[in-house]
PDB file of C-alpha atoms in Angstrom:
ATOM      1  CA  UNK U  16       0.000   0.000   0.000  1.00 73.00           C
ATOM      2  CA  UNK U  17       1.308   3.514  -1.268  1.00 89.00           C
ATOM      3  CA  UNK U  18       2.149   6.405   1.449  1.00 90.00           C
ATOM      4  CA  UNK U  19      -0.418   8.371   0.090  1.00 91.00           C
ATOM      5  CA  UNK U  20      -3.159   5.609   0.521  1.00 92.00           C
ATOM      6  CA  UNK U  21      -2.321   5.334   3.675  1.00 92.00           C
ATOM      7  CA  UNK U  22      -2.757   8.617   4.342  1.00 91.00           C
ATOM      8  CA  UNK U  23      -5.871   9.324   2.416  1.00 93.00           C
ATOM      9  CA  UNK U  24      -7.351   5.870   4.798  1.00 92.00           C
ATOM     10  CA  UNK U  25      -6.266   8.263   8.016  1.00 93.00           C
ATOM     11  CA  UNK U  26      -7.871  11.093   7.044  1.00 93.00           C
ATOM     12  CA  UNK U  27     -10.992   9.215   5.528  1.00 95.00           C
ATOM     13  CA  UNK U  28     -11.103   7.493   9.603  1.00 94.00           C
ATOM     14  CA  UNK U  29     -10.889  10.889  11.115  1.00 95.00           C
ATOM     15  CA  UNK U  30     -13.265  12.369   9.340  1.00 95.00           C
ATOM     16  CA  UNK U  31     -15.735   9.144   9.964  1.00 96.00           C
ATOM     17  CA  UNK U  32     -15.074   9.566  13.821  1.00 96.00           C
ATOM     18  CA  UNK U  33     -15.247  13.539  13.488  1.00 95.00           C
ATOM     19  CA  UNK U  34     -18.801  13.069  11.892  1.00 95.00           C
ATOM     20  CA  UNK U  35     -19.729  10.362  14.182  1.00 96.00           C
ATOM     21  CA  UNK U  36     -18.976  12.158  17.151  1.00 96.00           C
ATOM     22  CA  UNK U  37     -20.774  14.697  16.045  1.00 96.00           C
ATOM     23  CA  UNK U  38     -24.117  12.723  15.898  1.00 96.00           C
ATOM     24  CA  UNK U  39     -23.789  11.117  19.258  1.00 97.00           C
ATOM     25  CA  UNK U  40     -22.995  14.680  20.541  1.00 97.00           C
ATOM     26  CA  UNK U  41     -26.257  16.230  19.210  1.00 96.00           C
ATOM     27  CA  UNK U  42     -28.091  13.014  20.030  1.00 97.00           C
ATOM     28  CA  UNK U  43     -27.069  13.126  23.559  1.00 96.00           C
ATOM     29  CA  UNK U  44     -28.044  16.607  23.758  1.00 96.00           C
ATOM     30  CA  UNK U  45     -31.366  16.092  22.409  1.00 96.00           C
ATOM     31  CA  UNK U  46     -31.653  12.915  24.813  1.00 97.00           C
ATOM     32  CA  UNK U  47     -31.076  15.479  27.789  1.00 97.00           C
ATOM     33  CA  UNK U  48     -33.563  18.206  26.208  1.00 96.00           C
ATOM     34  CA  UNK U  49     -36.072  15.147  25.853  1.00 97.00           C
ATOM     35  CA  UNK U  50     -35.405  14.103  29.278  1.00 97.00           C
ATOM     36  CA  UNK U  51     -35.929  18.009  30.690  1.00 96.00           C
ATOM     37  CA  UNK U  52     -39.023  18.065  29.153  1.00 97.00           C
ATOM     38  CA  UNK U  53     -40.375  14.903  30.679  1.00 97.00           C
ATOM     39  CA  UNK U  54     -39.324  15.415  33.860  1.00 96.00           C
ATOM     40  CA  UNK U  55     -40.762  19.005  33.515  1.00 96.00           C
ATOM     41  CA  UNK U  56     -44.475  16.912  32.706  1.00 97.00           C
ATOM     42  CA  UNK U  57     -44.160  14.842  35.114  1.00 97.00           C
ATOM     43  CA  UNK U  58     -43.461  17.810  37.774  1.00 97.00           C
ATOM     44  CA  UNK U  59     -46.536  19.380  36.366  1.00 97.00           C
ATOM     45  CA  UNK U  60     -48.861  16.843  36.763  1.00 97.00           C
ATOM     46  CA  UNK U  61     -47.285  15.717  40.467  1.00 96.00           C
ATOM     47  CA  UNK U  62     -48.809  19.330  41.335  1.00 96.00           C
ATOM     48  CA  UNK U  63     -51.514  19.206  39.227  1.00 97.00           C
ATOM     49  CA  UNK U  64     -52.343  16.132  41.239  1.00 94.00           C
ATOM     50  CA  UNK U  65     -51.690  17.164  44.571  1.00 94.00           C
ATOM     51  CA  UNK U  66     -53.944  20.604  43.725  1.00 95.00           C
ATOM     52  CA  UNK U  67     -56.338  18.050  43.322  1.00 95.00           C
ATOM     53  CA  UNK U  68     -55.898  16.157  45.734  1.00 94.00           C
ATOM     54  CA  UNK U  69     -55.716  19.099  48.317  1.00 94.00           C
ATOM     55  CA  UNK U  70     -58.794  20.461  46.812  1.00 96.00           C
ATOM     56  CA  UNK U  71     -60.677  17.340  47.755  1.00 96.00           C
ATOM     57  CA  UNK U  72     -59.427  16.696  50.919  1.00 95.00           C
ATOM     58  CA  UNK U  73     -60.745  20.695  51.798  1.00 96.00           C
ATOM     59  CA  UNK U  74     -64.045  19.953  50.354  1.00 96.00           C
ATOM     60  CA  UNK U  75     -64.243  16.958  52.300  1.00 96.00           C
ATOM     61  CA  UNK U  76     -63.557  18.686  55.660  1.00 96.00           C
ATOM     62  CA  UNK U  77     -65.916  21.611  54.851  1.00 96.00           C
ATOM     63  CA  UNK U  78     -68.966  19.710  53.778  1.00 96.00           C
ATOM     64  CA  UNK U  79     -68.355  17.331  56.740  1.00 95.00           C
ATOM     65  CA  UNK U  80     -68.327  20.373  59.020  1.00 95.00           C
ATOM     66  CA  UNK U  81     -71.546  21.973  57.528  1.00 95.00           C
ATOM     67  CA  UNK U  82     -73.423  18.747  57.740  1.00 93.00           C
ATOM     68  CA  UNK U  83     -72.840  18.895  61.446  1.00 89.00           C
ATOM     69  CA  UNK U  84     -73.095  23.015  61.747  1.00 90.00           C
ATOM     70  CA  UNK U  85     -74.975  24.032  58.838  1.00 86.00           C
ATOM     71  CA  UNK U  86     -78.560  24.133  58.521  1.00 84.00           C
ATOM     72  CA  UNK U  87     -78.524  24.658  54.939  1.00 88.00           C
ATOM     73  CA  UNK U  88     -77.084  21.735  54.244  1.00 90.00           C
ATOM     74  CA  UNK U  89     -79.024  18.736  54.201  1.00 90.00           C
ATOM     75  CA  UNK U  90     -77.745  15.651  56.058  1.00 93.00           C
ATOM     76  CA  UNK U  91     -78.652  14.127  52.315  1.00 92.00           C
ATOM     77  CA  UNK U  92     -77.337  16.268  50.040  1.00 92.00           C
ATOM     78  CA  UNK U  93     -73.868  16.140  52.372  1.00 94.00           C
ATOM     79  CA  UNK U  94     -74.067  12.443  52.251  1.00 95.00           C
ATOM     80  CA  UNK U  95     -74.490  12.587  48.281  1.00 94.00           C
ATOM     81  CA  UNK U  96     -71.419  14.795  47.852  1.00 94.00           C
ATOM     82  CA  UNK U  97     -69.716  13.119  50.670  1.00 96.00           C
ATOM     83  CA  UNK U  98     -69.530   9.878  48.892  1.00 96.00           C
ATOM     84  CA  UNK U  99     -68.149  10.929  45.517  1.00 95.00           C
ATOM     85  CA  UNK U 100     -65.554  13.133  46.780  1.00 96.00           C
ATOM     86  CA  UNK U 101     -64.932  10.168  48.683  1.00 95.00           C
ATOM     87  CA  UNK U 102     -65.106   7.734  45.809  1.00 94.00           C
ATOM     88  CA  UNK U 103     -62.134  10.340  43.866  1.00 94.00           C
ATOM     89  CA  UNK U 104     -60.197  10.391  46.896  1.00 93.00           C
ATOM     90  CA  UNK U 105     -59.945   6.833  48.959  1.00 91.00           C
ATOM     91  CA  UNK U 106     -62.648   4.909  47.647  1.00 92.00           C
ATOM     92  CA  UNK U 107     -61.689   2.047  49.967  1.00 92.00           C
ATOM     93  CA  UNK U 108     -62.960   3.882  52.951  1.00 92.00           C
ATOM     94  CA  UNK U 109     -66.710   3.556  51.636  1.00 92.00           C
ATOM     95  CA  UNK U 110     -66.495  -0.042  52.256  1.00 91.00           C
ATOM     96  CA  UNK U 111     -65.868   0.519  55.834  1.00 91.00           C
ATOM     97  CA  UNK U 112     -67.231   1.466  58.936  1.00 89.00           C
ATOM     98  CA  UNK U 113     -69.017   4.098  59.489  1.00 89.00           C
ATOM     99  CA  UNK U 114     -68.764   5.794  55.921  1.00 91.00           C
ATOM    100  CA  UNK U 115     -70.501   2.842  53.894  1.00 93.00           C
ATOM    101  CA  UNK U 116     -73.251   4.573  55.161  1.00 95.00           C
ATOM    102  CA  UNK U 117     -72.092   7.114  52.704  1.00 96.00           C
ATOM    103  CA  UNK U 118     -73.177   4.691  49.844  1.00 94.00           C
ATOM    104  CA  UNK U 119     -76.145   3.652  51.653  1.00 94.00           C
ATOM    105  CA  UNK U 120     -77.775   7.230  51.634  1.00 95.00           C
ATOM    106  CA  UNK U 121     -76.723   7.751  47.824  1.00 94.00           C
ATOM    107  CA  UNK U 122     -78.722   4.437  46.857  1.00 94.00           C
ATOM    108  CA  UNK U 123     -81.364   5.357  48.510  1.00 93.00           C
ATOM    109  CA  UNK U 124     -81.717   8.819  47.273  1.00 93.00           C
ATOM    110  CA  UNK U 125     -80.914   8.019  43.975  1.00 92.00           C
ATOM    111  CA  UNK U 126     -83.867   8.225  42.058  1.00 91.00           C
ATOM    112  CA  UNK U 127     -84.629  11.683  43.606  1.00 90.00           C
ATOM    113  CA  UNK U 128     -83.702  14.456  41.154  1.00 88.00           C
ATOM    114  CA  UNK U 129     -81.475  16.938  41.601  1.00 84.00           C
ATOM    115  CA  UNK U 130     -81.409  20.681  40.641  1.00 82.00           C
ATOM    116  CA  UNK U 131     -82.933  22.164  38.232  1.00 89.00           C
ATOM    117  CA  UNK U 132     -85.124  18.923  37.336  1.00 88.00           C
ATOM    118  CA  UNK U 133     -86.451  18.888  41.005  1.00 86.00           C
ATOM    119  CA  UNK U 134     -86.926  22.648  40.646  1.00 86.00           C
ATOM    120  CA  UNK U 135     -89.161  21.737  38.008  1.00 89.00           C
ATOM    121  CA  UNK U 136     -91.067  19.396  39.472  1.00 87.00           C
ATOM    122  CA  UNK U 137     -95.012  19.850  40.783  1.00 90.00           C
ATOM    123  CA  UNK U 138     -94.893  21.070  44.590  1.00 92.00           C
ATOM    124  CA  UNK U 139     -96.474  17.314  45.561  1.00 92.00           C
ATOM    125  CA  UNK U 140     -94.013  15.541  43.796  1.00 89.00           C
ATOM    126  CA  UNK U 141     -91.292  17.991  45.832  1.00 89.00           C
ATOM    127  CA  UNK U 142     -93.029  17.156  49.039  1.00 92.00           C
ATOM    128  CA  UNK U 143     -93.118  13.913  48.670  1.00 93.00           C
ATOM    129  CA  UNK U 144     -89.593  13.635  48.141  1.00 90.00           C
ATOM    130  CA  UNK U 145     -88.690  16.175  50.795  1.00 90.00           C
ATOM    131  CA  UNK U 146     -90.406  13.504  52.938  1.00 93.00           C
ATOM    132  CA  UNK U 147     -88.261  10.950  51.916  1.00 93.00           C
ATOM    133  CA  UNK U 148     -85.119  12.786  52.552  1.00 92.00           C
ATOM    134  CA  UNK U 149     -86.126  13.519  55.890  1.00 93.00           C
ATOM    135  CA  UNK U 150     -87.239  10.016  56.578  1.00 95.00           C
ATOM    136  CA  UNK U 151     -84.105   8.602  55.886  1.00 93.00           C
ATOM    137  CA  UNK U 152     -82.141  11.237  57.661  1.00 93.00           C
ATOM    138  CA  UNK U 153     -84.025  10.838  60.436  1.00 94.00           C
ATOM    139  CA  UNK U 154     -83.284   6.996  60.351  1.00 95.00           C
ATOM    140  CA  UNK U 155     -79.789   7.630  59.885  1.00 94.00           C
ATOM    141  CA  UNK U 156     -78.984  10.922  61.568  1.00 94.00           C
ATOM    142  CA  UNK U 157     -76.232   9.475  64.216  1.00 94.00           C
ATOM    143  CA  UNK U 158     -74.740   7.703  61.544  1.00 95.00           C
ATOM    144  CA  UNK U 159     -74.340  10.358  59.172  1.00 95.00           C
ATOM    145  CA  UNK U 160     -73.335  13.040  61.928  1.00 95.00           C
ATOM    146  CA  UNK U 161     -70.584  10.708  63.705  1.00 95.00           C
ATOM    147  CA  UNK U 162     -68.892   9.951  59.526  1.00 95.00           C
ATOM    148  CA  UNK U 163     -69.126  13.395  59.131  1.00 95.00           C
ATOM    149  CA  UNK U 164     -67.021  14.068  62.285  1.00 94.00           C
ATOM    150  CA  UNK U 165     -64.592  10.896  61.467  1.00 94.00           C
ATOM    151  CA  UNK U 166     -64.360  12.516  57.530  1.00 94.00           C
ATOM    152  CA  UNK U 167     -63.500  15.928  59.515  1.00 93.00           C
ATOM    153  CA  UNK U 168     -60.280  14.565  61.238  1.00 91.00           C
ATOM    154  CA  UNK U 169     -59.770  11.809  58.794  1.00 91.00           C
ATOM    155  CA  UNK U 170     -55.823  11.640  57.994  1.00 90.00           C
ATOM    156  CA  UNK U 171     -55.993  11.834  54.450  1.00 87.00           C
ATOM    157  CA  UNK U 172     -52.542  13.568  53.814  1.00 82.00           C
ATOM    158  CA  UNK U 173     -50.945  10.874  55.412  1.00 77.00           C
ATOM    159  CA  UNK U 174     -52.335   8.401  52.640  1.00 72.00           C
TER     160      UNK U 174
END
């Protein structure tokens, strides 16, 4: 093999591994960028999660609070809303005691409807169903009031 084959073979090889480290150079760097950007997501979403999260636990405490305090609120409708805040947040606890009772009162009340369609419904078809909802909490008044209170200090951050 002439010198200048030789040569030409070098230079041919350093230009391969000049070019070659040149692609895993930007690959790595688009790797990282790639990487940033996922971990960035992921960040995002841990919040958006734990906003969530926070913002259920707080509804939670409040509506458990004004079922006990408030007047306004019905020991029904703060069972109703009880249970799927619930359901989003530790759905195992509604197969325990006391806040199954939870589920209970939302079976029960379940064919009632709500808003706007009981706004528009005939006042004996109201009154008959305000009669229901009183019957039941009536039945289940201790029940409701004592999950309320155990929803109230419940430890959910610590789940």
């Amino acid at each position: 093999m002439s010198e200048t084959t030789t040569y030409l073979l070098i230079a041919t090889g350093l230009i391969l591994i000049a070019g070659l480290s040149t692609y895993i150079w930007k690959q790595l760097k688009f790797q990282r960028t790639h990487q940033l950007r996922l971990d960035d997501i992921e960040q995002q979403a841990r919040e958006k999660t734990q906003q969530r999260r926070d913002y259920l636990i707080e509804s939670i405490r409040l509506i458990s609070h004004a079922m006990e305090h408030d007047d306004k609120l019905t020991l029904t409708e703060g069972a109703i809303r009880l249970k799927v805040l619930v359901e989003h947040l530790a759905p195992h606890l509604l197969t325990q005691e006391p806040y199954a009772i939870l589920v209970l009162m939302f079976e029960q009340t379940q064919h009632i409807p709500l808003k706007e369609k009981f706004k528009a419904l005939d006042r004996k078809a109201q009154r008959k169903y305000l009669a229901e909802m009183h019957r039941l909490e009536q039945q289940h008044q201790v029940a409701l009031i004592d999950t309320a209170r155990q929803l109230h200090s419940y430890p959910f951050e610590n789940q």
